Coordinates of C-alpha atoms and ligand atoms in Angstrom, one line a residue:
Chain A
M16 CA 20.5 -1.6 44.0
N17 CA 19.2 -5.1 44.0
E18 CA 18.2 -6.7 40.8
L19 CA 19.5 -5.3 37.5
I20 CA 16.9 -4.8 34.8
I21 CA 18.9 -3.0 32.2
E22 CA 22.6 -3.7 31.5
A23 CA 24.4 -2.0 28.7
Q24 CA 28.0 -2.6 27.8
N25 CA 29.8 -0.5 25.2
L26 CA 26.5 0.0 23.4
T27 CA 27.3 1.9 20.2
R28 CA 25.4 3.1 17.2
K29 CA 26.8 4.5 14.1
F30 CA 25.0 6.1 11.1
G31 CA 27.4 5.8 8.3
D32 CA 30.7 7.0 9.9
F33 CA 28.9 9.2 12.4
T34 CA 28.8 7.8 15.9
A35 CA 25.5 8.8 17.5
V36 CA 26.0 6.7 20.6
D37 CA 29.6 6.0 21.6
H38 CA 30.3 3.0 23.8
I39 CA 28.0 3.6 26.7
T40 CA 28.1 1.3 29.7
F41 CA 25.6 1.5 32.5
D42 CA 23.0 -0.5 34.4
V43 CA 19.6 0.2 35.9
G44 CA 18.1 -1.5 38.9
R45 CA 14.5 -2.6 39.2
G46 CA 12.2 0.1 40.4
E47 CA 14.7 2.8 39.8
I48 CA 13.9 6.2 38.1
F49 CA 16.9 6.5 35.8
G50 CA 17.4 9.8 34.0
F51 CA 19.2 10.4 30.7
L52 CA 20.3 14.0 30.4
G53 CA 21.8 15.6 27.4
A54 CA 21.6 18.4 24.9
N55 CA 19.7 17.9 21.7
G56 CA 21.7 15.6 19.4
A57 CA 23.6 14.0 22.3
G58 CA 22.3 10.6 21.4
K59 CA 19.6 10.0 24.0
T60 CA 16.9 9.0 21.6
T61 CA 19.2 6.7 19.7
A62 CA 20.3 5.0 22.9
M63 CA 16.7 4.5 23.9
R64 CA 15.7 3.2 20.5
M65 CA 18.4 0.5 20.8
L66 CA 17.2 -0.5 24.3
T67 CA 13.6 -0.8 23.1
G68 CA 14.5 -3.0 20.1
L69 CA 13.6 -0.4 17.5
L70 CA 17.2 0.0 16.3
S71 CA 19.9 -2.5 16.2
P72 CA 23.2 -1.7 17.9
T73 CA 26.3 -1.4 15.7
A74 CA 28.5 -2.7 18.5
G75 CA 28.3 -3.6 22.2
E76 CA 25.5 -5.3 23.9
A77 CA 22.6 -4.7 26.2
R78 CA 20.1 -6.8 28.1
V79 CA 16.7 -5.5 29.0
A80 CA 14.5 -7.5 31.4
G81 CA 17.0 -10.3 30.9
Y82 CA 16.8 -10.4 27.1
D83 CA 19.4 -9.4 24.6
V84 CA 18.5 -6.4 22.5
A85 CA 20.1 -7.6 19.4
S86 CA 18.7 -11.2 19.3
Q87 CA 15.6 -11.1 21.5
A88 CA 14.0 -7.8 20.7
E89 CA 10.5 -9.3 20.5
Q90 CA 10.7 -10.8 24.0
I91 CA 11.8 -7.4 25.3
K92 CA 8.7 -5.8 23.7
Q93 CA 6.3 -7.7 25.9
E94 CA 8.0 -6.3 29.0
I95 CA 8.4 -2.7 28.2
G96 CA 6.3 0.4 27.5
Y97 CA 7.5 3.2 25.3
M98 CA 6.6 6.8 24.9
S99 CA 8.4 8.2 22.0
Q100 CA 9.7 11.8 21.8
K101 CA 7.5 12.5 18.8
F102 CA 3.8 11.8 19.5
S103 CA 3.0 8.6 17.7
L104 CA -0.5 7.6 18.6
Y105 CA -3.3 8.0 16.1
G106 CA -4.6 11.5 15.7
D107 CA -7.7 10.3 13.8
L108 CA -8.8 8.0 16.6
T109 CA -10.3 9.0 19.9
V110 CA -8.6 8.8 23.3
Y111 CA -10.6 5.7 24.1
E112 CA -9.9 4.1 20.7
N113 CA -6.2 4.5 21.1
I114 CA -6.2 3.0 24.5
R115 CA -8.4 0.1 23.3
L116 CA -6.2 -0.6 20.3
Y117 CA -3.0 -0.8 22.4
G118 CA -4.7 -2.7 25.1
G119 CA -5.8 -5.2 22.5
I120 CA -2.4 -5.5 20.9
Y121 CA -0.8 -6.1 24.3
G122 CA -3.3 -9.0 24.7
L123 CA -5.6 -7.6 27.4
G124 CA -9.1 -9.1 27.5
D125 CA -12.2 -7.0 26.8
E126 CA -13.1 -6.6 30.4
E127 CA -9.5 -5.6 31.3
I128 CA -9.5 -3.1 28.5
R129 CA -12.7 -1.5 29.8
K130 CA -11.4 -1.4 33.3
K131 CA -8.0 -0.2 32.4
S132 CA -9.2 2.6 30.1
A133 CA -11.7 3.8 32.7
E134 CA -8.9 3.9 35.2
L135 CA -6.5 5.7 32.9
V136 CA -9.0 8.2 31.7
E137 CA -9.8 9.0 35.3
M138 CA -6.2 9.2 36.4
L139 CA -5.5 11.6 33.5
Q140 CA -8.7 13.5 34.4
M141 CA -9.7 13.1 30.8
E142 CA -13.2 11.8 31.3
A143 CA -14.6 14.6 29.2
L144 CA -12.2 14.0 26.4
R145 CA -12.7 10.2 26.2
D146 CA -14.4 10.4 22.9
K147 CA -12.5 13.3 21.4
R148 CA -10.2 12.7 18.5
V149 CA -6.6 12.8 19.7
G150 CA -5.4 15.0 16.9
A151 CA -7.4 17.9 18.2
L152 CA -6.1 17.8 21.7
P153 CA -3.4 20.2 23.1
L154 CA 0.1 18.7 23.3
G155 CA 0.0 18.3 27.1
W156 CA -3.0 16.0 26.8
K157 CA -1.5 14.1 24.0
Q158 CA 1.6 13.5 26.1
K159 CA -0.5 12.3 29.0
L160 CA -2.3 9.9 26.8
A161 CA 0.9 8.6 25.3
F162 CA 2.2 8.2 28.9
S163 CA -0.8 6.1 29.9
V164 CA -0.8 4.0 26.7
A165 CA 2.9 3.1 27.4
L166 CA 1.7 1.8 30.8
I167 CA -1.5 0.0 29.8
H168 CA 0.0 -3.5 29.9
E169 CA 1.7 -2.8 33.3
P170 CA 5.2 -3.3 31.8
K171 CA 8.3 -4.0 33.9
I172 CA 10.1 -1.0 32.4
V173 CA 8.7 2.1 30.8
F174 CA 10.9 4.2 28.5
M175 CA 9.9 7.8 28.1
D176 CA 11.7 10.0 25.7
E177 CA 11.4 13.6 26.8
P178 CA 7.8 13.1 28.1
T179 CA 7.8 16.7 29.4
G180 CA 9.1 18.3 26.2
G181 CA 7.1 21.3 25.3
V182 CA 4.5 21.0 28.0
D183 CA 3.6 23.7 30.6
P184 CA 5.1 23.7 34.1
I185 CA 1.9 22.5 35.7
T186 CA 1.6 19.5 33.4
R187 CA 5.3 18.8 34.0
R188 CA 4.7 18.6 37.7
Q189 CA 1.7 16.3 37.1
F190 CA 3.9 14.1 35.0
W191 CA 6.5 13.7 37.6
E192 CA 3.9 12.9 40.2
Q193 CA 2.6 10.1 37.9
I194 CA 6.2 8.9 37.3
Y195 CA 6.7 8.6 41.0
K196 CA 3.5 6.8 41.5
V197 CA 4.4 4.3 38.7
A198 CA 7.9 3.8 40.2
E199 CA 6.4 3.2 43.7
E200 CA 4.4 0.4 42.2
G201 CA 7.7 -1.3 41.1
T202 CA 7.9 -0.2 37.5
T203 CA 11.4 0.9 36.4
V204 CA 11.3 4.3 34.7
F205 CA 13.9 5.2 32.1
V206 CA 13.4 8.8 31.2
T207 CA 15.3 11.3 29.0
T208 CA 15.0 15.0 29.5
H209 CA 16.9 18.2 28.7
Y210 CA 15.4 20.1 31.7
M211 CA 18.1 20.1 34.2
D212 CA 15.8 20.6 37.2
E213 CA 14.1 17.3 36.3
A214 CA 17.3 15.5 36.9
E215 CA 16.9 16.2 40.6
Y216 CA 13.7 14.0 40.6
C217 CA 15.7 10.9 39.4
D218 CA 17.3 8.3 41.5
R219 CA 20.3 8.3 39.2
V220 CA 21.1 10.3 36.2
S221 CA 23.6 9.9 33.4
I222 CA 24.8 12.8 31.3
M223 CA 25.4 12.3 27.7
V224 CA 27.7 14.5 25.7
D225 CA 28.4 13.9 22.0
G226 CA 27.2 10.3 22.2
R227 CA 29.4 9.5 25.2
M228 CA 28.2 9.0 28.8
D229 CA 30.3 11.4 30.6
A230 CA 28.8 11.2 34.1
L231 CA 26.7 8.7 36.0
G232 CA 25.4 8.8 39.5
S233 CA 22.7 10.1 41.9
P234 CA 22.1 13.8 41.7
A235 CA 23.9 14.3 45.1
E236 CA 26.9 12.2 44.0
L237 CA 27.2 14.2 40.7
K238 CA 27.0 17.5 42.5
K239 CA 29.7 16.4 44.9
Q240 CA 31.9 14.9 42.1
F241 CA 31.8 18.0 40.0
E242 CA 31.7 20.5 42.9
A243 CA 28.6 22.0 41.6
E244 CA 25.5 23.5 43.3
D245 CA 23.0 21.9 41.0
I246 CA 22.8 19.5 38.0
E247 CA 22.7 22.5 35.7
Q248 CA 26.3 23.4 36.7
V249 CA 27.4 19.8 36.4
F250 CA 26.0 19.9 32.9
I251 CA 27.7 23.1 32.0
K252 CA 31.0 21.9 33.2
L253 CA 30.6 18.8 31.1
A254 CA 29.2 20.5 28.1
R255 CA 32.2 22.8 27.7
G256 CA 33.9 20.0 25.8
A257 CA 30.9 19.3 23.5
D258 CA 30.9 19.8 19.8
R259 CA 27.3 18.8 19.1
D260 CA 24.3 20.9 19.9
E261 CA 21.5 20.8 17.6
G262 CA 19.1 22.7 19.9
Chain B
M25 CA -6.5 -13.5 16.2
R26 CA -7.7 -11.0 18.7
T27 CA -4.8 -8.7 17.8
I28 CA -6.0 -8.8 14.2
K29 CA -9.5 -7.9 15.3
F30 CA -8.2 -4.8 17.0
L31 CA -6.1 -3.8 14.0
L32 CA -9.0 -4.2 11.6
Q33 CA -11.2 -2.1 13.9
K34 CA -8.5 0.6 13.9
E35 CA -8.0 0.5 10.1
F36 CA -11.7 0.7 9.3
L37 CA -12.3 3.5 11.8
Q38 CA -9.4 5.4 10.1
I39 CA -10.6 4.7 6.6
F40 CA -14.1 5.8 7.2
R41 CA -13.0 8.9 9.0
N42 CA -10.6 10.0 6.3
K43 CA -12.5 12.5 4.2
S44 CA -10.3 12.2 1.1
M45 CA -10.2 8.4 1.3
L46 CA -13.9 7.8 1.0
P47 CA -14.2 9.4 -2.5
I48 CA -11.1 7.6 -3.6
I49 CA -12.5 4.3 -2.6
F50 CA -16.1 4.7 -3.6
V51 CA -16.8 7.4 -6.1
M52 CA -13.7 7.5 -8.3
P53 CA -13.9 3.9 -9.4
V54 CA -17.5 4.3 -10.4
I55 CA -16.8 7.4 -12.4
Q56 CA -13.8 5.8 -13.9
L57 CA -15.7 2.7 -14.9
V58 CA -18.4 4.7 -16.5
V59 CA -16.2 7.2 -18.3
L60 CA -13.5 4.8 -19.3
S61 CA -16.0 2.4 -20.7
F62 CA -17.8 5.0 -22.7
A63 CA -14.6 6.6 -23.9
A64 CA -13.2 3.3 -24.9
T65 CA -16.2 2.6 -27.0
Y66 CA -16.6 6.0 -28.4
E67 CA -13.3 5.7 -30.2
L68 CA -14.8 3.4 -32.8
K69 CA -17.7 5.5 -33.9
E70 CA -16.4 6.6 -37.2
V71 CA -13.8 4.6 -39.1
D72 CA -13.1 6.0 -42.5
M73 CA -12.7 3.2 -45.1
H74 CA -11.3 2.9 -48.5
L75 CA -12.8 0.1 -50.6
V76 CA -11.0 -1.9 -53.3
D77 CA -13.6 -4.2 -54.7
F78 CA -12.1 -6.5 -57.3
D79 CA -15.2 -8.6 -57.4
R80 CA -17.8 -6.0 -58.0
S81 CA -20.6 -8.5 -57.4
G82 CA -23.9 -8.4 -55.6
V83 CA -22.5 -10.2 -52.6
S84 CA -19.5 -7.9 -52.3
R85 CA -21.8 -4.9 -52.4
Q86 CA -24.0 -6.4 -49.8
L87 CA -21.0 -6.9 -47.5
V88 CA -20.0 -3.3 -47.9
T89 CA -23.5 -2.1 -47.2
K90 CA -23.6 -4.2 -44.1
M91 CA -20.4 -2.7 -42.9
Q92 CA -21.7 0.8 -43.5
A93 CA -25.0 -0.1 -41.9
S94 CA -23.2 -1.1 -38.7
G95 CA -22.6 2.6 -38.2
Y96 CA -19.0 2.1 -37.5
F97 CA -17.6 2.3 -41.0
T98 CA -17.9 5.1 -43.5
L99 CA -17.0 4.6 -47.1
R100 CA -14.7 7.6 -47.9
S101 CA -13.2 6.5 -51.2
Q102 CA -12.8 3.6 -53.5
S103 CA -10.4 2.5 -56.2
A104 CA -9.2 -0.5 -58.1
N105 CA -5.8 -0.2 -56.6
V106 CA -4.7 -1.4 -53.2
E107 CA -1.7 0.9 -53.3
E108 CA -3.9 3.9 -53.6
G109 CA -5.8 2.8 -50.4
I110 CA -2.6 2.3 -48.5
T111 CA -1.5 5.7 -49.6
D112 CA -4.7 7.1 -48.2
I113 CA -3.9 5.4 -44.8
R114 CA -0.5 7.0 -44.9
R115 CA -2.0 10.4 -45.5
N116 CA -4.4 9.8 -42.6
K117 CA -7.4 10.0 -44.9
V118 CA -8.7 6.5 -43.9
Q119 CA -8.0 4.0 -41.3
L120 CA -9.0 0.9 -43.1
V121 CA -8.6 -0.4 -46.6
L122 CA -11.0 -3.2 -47.3
V123 CA -9.9 -5.4 -50.2
I124 CA -12.4 -7.8 -51.7
P125 CA -10.7 -10.2 -54.0
P126 CA -11.9 -11.3 -57.5
H127 CA -14.2 -14.4 -57.5
F128 CA -15.4 -13.5 -54.0
E129 CA -19.0 -14.2 -54.8
R130 CA -18.1 -17.3 -56.8
D131 CA -15.9 -18.8 -54.0
L132 CA -18.5 -18.1 -51.4
R133 CA -21.4 -19.6 -53.4
S134 CA -19.4 -22.7 -54.2
G135 CA -18.4 -23.2 -50.6
R136 CA -14.7 -22.7 -51.2
P137 CA -12.9 -20.6 -48.6
A138 CA -13.3 -17.0 -49.4
S139 CA -11.3 -14.2 -47.8
V140 CA -11.3 -10.4 -47.6
Q141 CA -8.4 -8.4 -46.6
M142 CA -8.4 -5.6 -43.9
N143 CA -5.5 -3.3 -44.1
I144 CA -5.6 -1.4 -40.8
D145 CA -3.8 1.7 -39.8
A146 CA -1.9 0.3 -36.9
V147 CA -0.3 3.5 -35.6
D148 CA -2.8 3.6 -32.8
G149 CA -2.8 0.0 -31.6
A150 CA -5.9 0.2 -29.5
T151 CA -8.0 1.6 -32.4
A152 CA -6.5 -0.9 -34.7
G153 CA -7.5 -3.7 -32.4
L154 CA -11.0 -2.2 -32.3
I155 CA -11.3 -1.9 -36.1
Q156 CA -10.1 -5.4 -36.5
A157 CA -12.5 -6.8 -33.9
Y158 CA -15.5 -4.9 -35.3
G159 CA -14.6 -5.6 -38.9
R160 CA -14.0 -9.2 -38.3
S161 CA -17.3 -9.8 -36.5
I162 CA -19.3 -7.9 -39.1
I163 CA -17.7 -9.9 -41.9
Q164 CA -18.2 -13.2 -40.1
D165 CA -21.6 -12.3 -39.1
F166 CA -22.3 -11.7 -42.8
D167 CA -21.0 -15.1 -43.7
A168 CA -19.2 -17.4 -41.4
G169 CA -17.4 -18.9 -44.3
I170 CA -15.4 -15.8 -45.0
R171 CA -11.9 -15.6 -43.6
P172 CA -10.8 -12.0 -42.9
D173 CA -7.1 -11.5 -43.4
V174 CA -5.9 -8.6 -41.3
E175 CA -2.8 -6.6 -42.2
E176 CA -1.4 -3.8 -40.3
V177 CA -0.2 -0.7 -42.1
R178 CA 2.0 1.6 -40.1
G179 CA 1.5 5.2 -41.0
G180 CA 5.1 6.4 -41.0
G181 CA 7.8 4.1 -42.4
P182 CA 7.8 1.4 -45.0
G183 CA 5.9 -0.7 -42.5
G184 CA 6.2 -4.5 -42.0
I185 CA 2.9 -6.1 -42.7
D186 CA 2.0 -8.9 -40.4
I187 CA -1.1 -10.9 -39.8
I188 CA -2.7 -10.7 -36.5
P189 CA -4.7 -13.7 -35.4
A190 CA -7.1 -12.5 -32.8
S191 CA -9.7 -14.3 -30.8
W192 CA -12.7 -12.5 -29.5
Y193 CA -15.4 -13.8 -27.2
N194 CA -17.6 -11.1 -28.1
P195 CA -19.6 -11.8 -31.2
N196 CA -22.2 -9.2 -30.7
L197 CA -20.0 -6.3 -31.8
D198 CA -20.1 -4.8 -28.4
Y199 CA -16.7 -3.5 -27.5
I200 CA -18.0 -2.3 -24.2
K201 CA -18.7 -5.8 -23.2
Y202 CA -15.1 -6.5 -23.8
M203 CA -13.8 -3.5 -22.0
V204 CA -15.8 -3.4 -18.8
P205 CA -14.5 -6.6 -17.3
G206 CA -11.0 -5.5 -18.0
I207 CA -11.5 -2.1 -16.5
L208 CA -13.0 -3.7 -13.4
V209 CA -9.8 -5.6 -13.0
V210 CA -7.7 -2.5 -13.2
L211 CA -9.9 -0.8 -10.6
V212 CA -9.6 -3.5 -8.0
A213 CA -5.9 -3.8 -8.8
M214 CA -5.4 -0.1 -8.1
I215 CA -6.9 -0.5 -4.7
G216 CA -4.8 -3.4 -4.0
M217 CA -1.6 -2.0 -5.3
F218 CA -1.9 1.4 -3.8
L219 CA -3.9 1.5 -0.6
S220 CA -2.4 -1.2 1.6
G221 CA 1.2 -0.4 0.9
M222 CA 0.7 3.4 0.9
N223 CA -1.0 3.0 4.3
I224 CA 2.1 1.5 5.8
V225 CA 4.4 4.1 4.3
R226 CA 2.1 6.8 5.6
E227 CA 2.4 5.4 9.1
R228 CA 6.1 5.4 8.7
E229 CA 6.1 9.0 7.5
I230 CA 3.9 10.2 10.4
G231 CA 5.8 8.1 12.9
T232 CA 2.8 6.1 14.3
I233 CA 4.4 2.9 13.1
E234 CA 7.1 3.3 15.8
Q235 CA 4.5 2.8 18.6
L236 CA 3.3 -0.4 16.9
N237 CA 6.8 -1.7 16.3
V238 CA 7.6 -1.4 20.0
T239 CA 4.8 -3.7 20.9
P240 CA 5.1 -7.5 20.7
I241 CA 2.9 -7.5 17.6
R242 CA 3.9 -10.2 15.1
R243 CA 4.9 -9.2 11.6
Y244 CA 2.2 -11.3 9.9
Q245 CA -0.4 -9.8 12.2
F246 CA 0.6 -6.4 11.2
M247 CA 0.6 -7.2 7.5
L248 CA -2.8 -8.9 7.8
G249 CA -4.1 -5.9 9.5
K250 CA -3.1 -3.8 6.5
L251 CA -4.1 -6.4 3.9
L252 CA -7.6 -7.4 5.1
P253 CA -9.4 -4.1 5.1
F254 CA -8.5 -3.2 1.6
W255 CA -9.1 -6.8 0.5
I256 CA -12.6 -6.5 1.8
I257 CA -13.1 -3.0 0.2
A258 CA -11.8 -4.2 -3.1
L259 CA -14.2 -7.2 -3.3
F260 CA -17.0 -4.9 -2.2
E261 CA -16.0 -2.6 -5.0
L262 CA -15.9 -5.4 -7.5
A263 CA -19.4 -6.3 -6.5
L264 CA -20.4 -2.6 -7.0
G265 CA -18.7 -2.6 -10.4
L266 CA -20.3 -5.8 -11.5
L267 CA -23.7 -4.4 -10.6
I268 CA -23.0 -1.4 -12.7
A269 CA -21.7 -3.7 -15.5
R270 CA -24.8 -5.8 -15.3
F271 CA -27.5 -3.1 -15.0
G272 CA -25.7 -0.2 -16.5
F273 CA -23.9 -1.8 -19.4
D274 CA -26.0 -4.9 -19.9
I275 CA -22.9 -7.1 -19.6
P276 CA -24.0 -10.7 -19.6
F277 CA -23.1 -12.8 -16.6
V278 CA -22.7 -16.1 -18.4
G279 CA -20.4 -17.8 -15.9
S280 CA -20.5 -18.1 -12.2
V281 CA -20.1 -14.9 -10.2
W282 CA -19.0 -16.9 -7.2
L283 CA -16.1 -18.3 -9.1
L284 CA -15.2 -14.8 -10.2
F285 CA -15.1 -13.6 -6.6
G286 CA -13.0 -16.6 -5.5
I287 CA -10.4 -15.7 -8.1
A288 CA -10.7 -12.0 -7.4
G289 CA -9.8 -12.9 -3.8
I290 CA -6.6 -14.6 -4.9
F291 CA -5.8 -11.8 -7.4
M292 CA -6.1 -9.2 -4.6
L293 CA -3.6 -11.1 -2.5
V294 CA -1.2 -10.9 -5.4
V295 CA -1.5 -7.2 -6.0
Q296 CA -1.8 -6.3 -2.4
G297 CA 1.3 -8.4 -1.7
L298 CA 3.1 -6.4 -4.3
G299 CA 2.0 -3.1 -2.7
L300 CA 3.0 -4.3 0.7
L301 CA 6.4 -5.5 -0.6
I302 CA 6.9 -2.1 -2.1
S303 CA 6.1 -0.5 1.2
T304 CA 8.9 -2.5 2.9
V305 CA 11.6 -1.1 0.6
T306 CA 10.5 2.5 0.5
H307 CA 10.6 5.3 3.0
T308 CA 8.2 7.9 1.6
Q309 CA 4.8 7.8 0.0
Q310 CA 6.3 9.4 -3.1
Q311 CA 8.8 6.6 -3.6
A312 CA 6.2 4.0 -3.0
M313 CA 3.7 5.7 -5.4
F314 CA 6.3 5.9 -8.1
I315 CA 7.2 2.2 -8.0
A316 CA 3.6 1.1 -7.7
W317 CA 2.6 3.2 -10.7
F318 CA 5.6 2.0 -12.7
L319 CA 4.4 -1.6 -12.1
M320 CA 0.8 -0.7 -12.6
V321 CA 1.4 0.8 -16.0
I322 CA 3.4 -2.2 -17.2
F323 CA 0.7 -4.5 -16.0
I324 CA -2.0 -2.5 -17.7
L325 CA -0.2 -2.0 -21.0
M326 CA 0.9 -5.6 -21.2
G327 CA -2.2 -7.1 -19.6
G328 CA -4.4 -7.3 -22.7
L329 CA -6.8 -4.6 -21.6
F330 CA -6.5 -2.5 -24.8
T331 CA -4.2 -4.5 -27.1
P332 CA -5.0 -8.2 -27.3
I333 CA -2.2 -10.2 -25.9
E334 CA -2.3 -12.4 -29.0
S335 CA -1.2 -9.5 -31.1
M336 CA 1.9 -8.8 -29.0
P337 CA 5.4 -9.9 -30.0
V338 CA 6.4 -13.3 -28.7
W339 CA 8.7 -11.9 -26.0
A340 CA 6.0 -9.7 -24.6
R341 CA 3.5 -12.6 -24.7
E342 CA 5.9 -14.7 -22.7
L343 CA 6.3 -11.9 -20.1
T344 CA 2.6 -11.8 -19.5
L345 CA 3.1 -15.1 -17.7
F346 CA 4.3 -12.9 -14.8
N347 CA 1.6 -10.4 -15.1
P348 CA -1.2 -11.1 -12.6
M349 CA -3.4 -8.6 -14.3
A350 CA -3.2 -10.3 -17.7
H351 CA -4.4 -13.5 -16.1
F352 CA -7.3 -12.0 -14.2
I353 CA -8.4 -9.9 -17.1
K354 CA -8.5 -13.1 -19.2
I355 CA -10.3 -15.0 -16.5
M356 CA -12.8 -12.2 -16.0
R357 CA -13.6 -12.1 -19.7
M358 CA -13.7 -15.9 -20.0
V359 CA -16.0 -16.4 -17.1
L360 CA -18.3 -13.4 -17.6
L361 CA -18.7 -13.4 -21.3
K362 CA -18.0 -17.0 -22.3
G363 CA -19.2 -18.8 -19.2
A364 CA -16.0 -20.5 -18.6
G365 CA -15.9 -22.7 -15.5
W366 CA -13.2 -23.9 -13.2
N367 CA -11.8 -26.4 -15.7
E368 CA -11.1 -23.7 -18.2
I369 CA -9.5 -21.3 -15.9
Q370 CA -7.8 -23.5 -13.3
H371 CA -4.3 -23.1 -14.8
L372 CA -4.6 -19.3 -14.7
A373 CA -6.0 -19.4 -11.2
G374 CA -3.2 -21.7 -10.2
L375 CA -0.6 -19.1 -11.5
L376 CA -2.3 -16.4 -9.4
A377 CA -2.3 -18.6 -6.3
L378 CA 1.4 -19.4 -6.9
M379 CA 2.2 -15.7 -7.1
A380 CA 0.3 -14.9 -3.9
A381 CA 2.1 -17.7 -2.2
V382 CA 5.5 -16.3 -3.1
I383 CA 4.8 -12.5 -2.8
L384 CA 2.9 -12.4 0.5
P385 CA 5.4 -14.3 2.6
A386 CA 8.2 -12.2 1.0
A387 CA 6.4 -9.0 2.1
V388 CA 6.0 -10.3 5.6
F389 CA 9.6 -11.4 5.7
R390 CA 10.9 -8.1 4.3
Y391 CA 9.0 -6.1 6.9
R392 CA 11.3 -4.9 9.7
K393 CA 10.1 -4.0 13.1
S394 CA 13.5 -2.6 13.8
T395 CA 15.9 -0.5 11.8
G396 CA 19.1 -2.2 10.8
Ligands
ADP417 N1 18.4 7.6 11.5 C1 19.4 8.5 11.6 N2 20.3 8.6 10.6 C2 21.3 9.5 10.7 N3 21.6 10.2 11.8 C3 20.8 10.1 12.9 C4 19.7 9.2 12.8 N4 19.0 9.3 14.0 C5 19.7 10.1 14.8 N5 20.8 10.6 14.1 C6 21.8 11.6 14.6 O1 22.3 11.1 15.8 C7 22.6 12.1 16.7 C8 21.9 11.8 18.0 O2 20.5 12.0 17.8 P1 19.4 11.6 18.9 O3 19.7 10.3 19.5 O4 18.1 11.9 18.4 O5 19.8 12.7 20.0 P2 18.9 13.3 21.2 O6 17.7 12.4 21.4 O7 19.8 13.2 22.4 O8 18.5 14.7 20.9 C9 22.1 13.4 16.0 O9 23.2 14.1 15.5 C10 21.2 12.9 14.9 O10 21.2 13.8 13.9
MG418 MG1 15.8 12.8 21.3

């Protein structure tokens, strides 16, 4: 891996005396597809929220795109895109209006916004839905829209929190095709999932159990290390020691 | 600046698409203005009066006739004993005991100061204020030389009697003229206090705020995006209310309407600032609503809308210094009814501006794009 774009050292987050993320240390190289695997409640979202500057760490440190998450969160925000686990675009605005709003906030010019939204709508094959209110769309389409809004300003890194959660297998495939395309263009992709098969699509995966990062490596490396046939087995071996499962 | 343009566009689209929001913004205030104003006036249609006329002169009879002729006062009973009248108040038989002293006619004719005494049932402060205002203006209209002494009688206990000095700008007996400007203030204040702040808390509840917080948007931009739409709507609504006041209630516009709008703009910044500040310390709409209502009720009750500030105890009067609504109600009445100009209101306007200058930055500063 050449240039490091995310570096986390002992990153920790407590809620009261509950430790949601427990001293995780890892780094991500530019252009990598980095997967965060873990059961519900393992701490994936919490870790991602710290990296995106939405949540301050309790201890440890992390740098994203060269900026410190604790003190330079606002600089980080210019460089990243974020697709949250819970759909958080405006249901009472249309597809186009959502794209325009975020394009505008990220400082794109009118011409750029027009071009970009035409491009995105086409890429998503959503031409017919351009002027539909987002709230009325099926979840899969909402997720696709959230995905493209996260990319509208061509960020260096895109964080995606369970982008494929609750969508049908076909849409999942499409998502991963898009993720590959984005990564090929040089964007770093940081993605969480609890679908084990998706881990195989990542360059490297880390497996979180009870807030700790118990394994880290390429899918091949992990399978070798844990003498497993697939990531699912790796995960089962690790999860035996887990206390937390909220799923 | 461009960011704010996009935010405004978004807010207005959402406001005009929200089916429950439109009636709240446009219809309810109109209804409230009309109903409240009429209800407020209606209260003083029939005041039962006990008369104690020690003078028994032609002039004293004329005064009583004039009061009856006003349609607001009905003579229920009379006696030669003030105590008897007070007892009637305590028994809820009358609300006013009018005492005309001996030598009333003589004093008046000879140009000496003459006074009549109004003993008012003060259990219901708002009505007492009305009785006082109406009585006072009828009496002074009858003869400007008469000094009406007002005494409050409290229905229940032994009752301290104090004299209320009150100043009214409304010599034409029209309570509605006094109420409507105040009610307009309450209406725009409600928009300011509730809508901006609630809007933020709502985004927090739904989760859409997270997507905004992960962009490089500046805090002041975000706040302006929430502030401006409702600022514009409130001023629009003030215009609507003033039109109704002018053509529906015949409220005179003695002073400058532009001046009024200028001050209204500042006033909105204060109440909206408070609403935004509340939104930064609450997590749910319920919490925010509760705090906002709490403040609102205090502002209204202590703002001189129903009870004249002059008739409040000293400590309460001093507290109104911090009540933006009290200042704006006062300004509104002074400008609309009395024709006050910038000179007369600049100290009040200054206070409002000062409040805005403290509260708005505090709200921006308190707003957190990340959770601690
Ligand atoms: N704001 C919060 N306050 C208290 N506990 C929280 C908060 N956010 C997350 N948690 C807890 O932290 C743990 C990790 O949650 P999360 O990061 O959402 O897990 P994941 O995304 O892996 O499912 C869970 O037990 C969750 O209940
Ligand atoms: Mg999660």
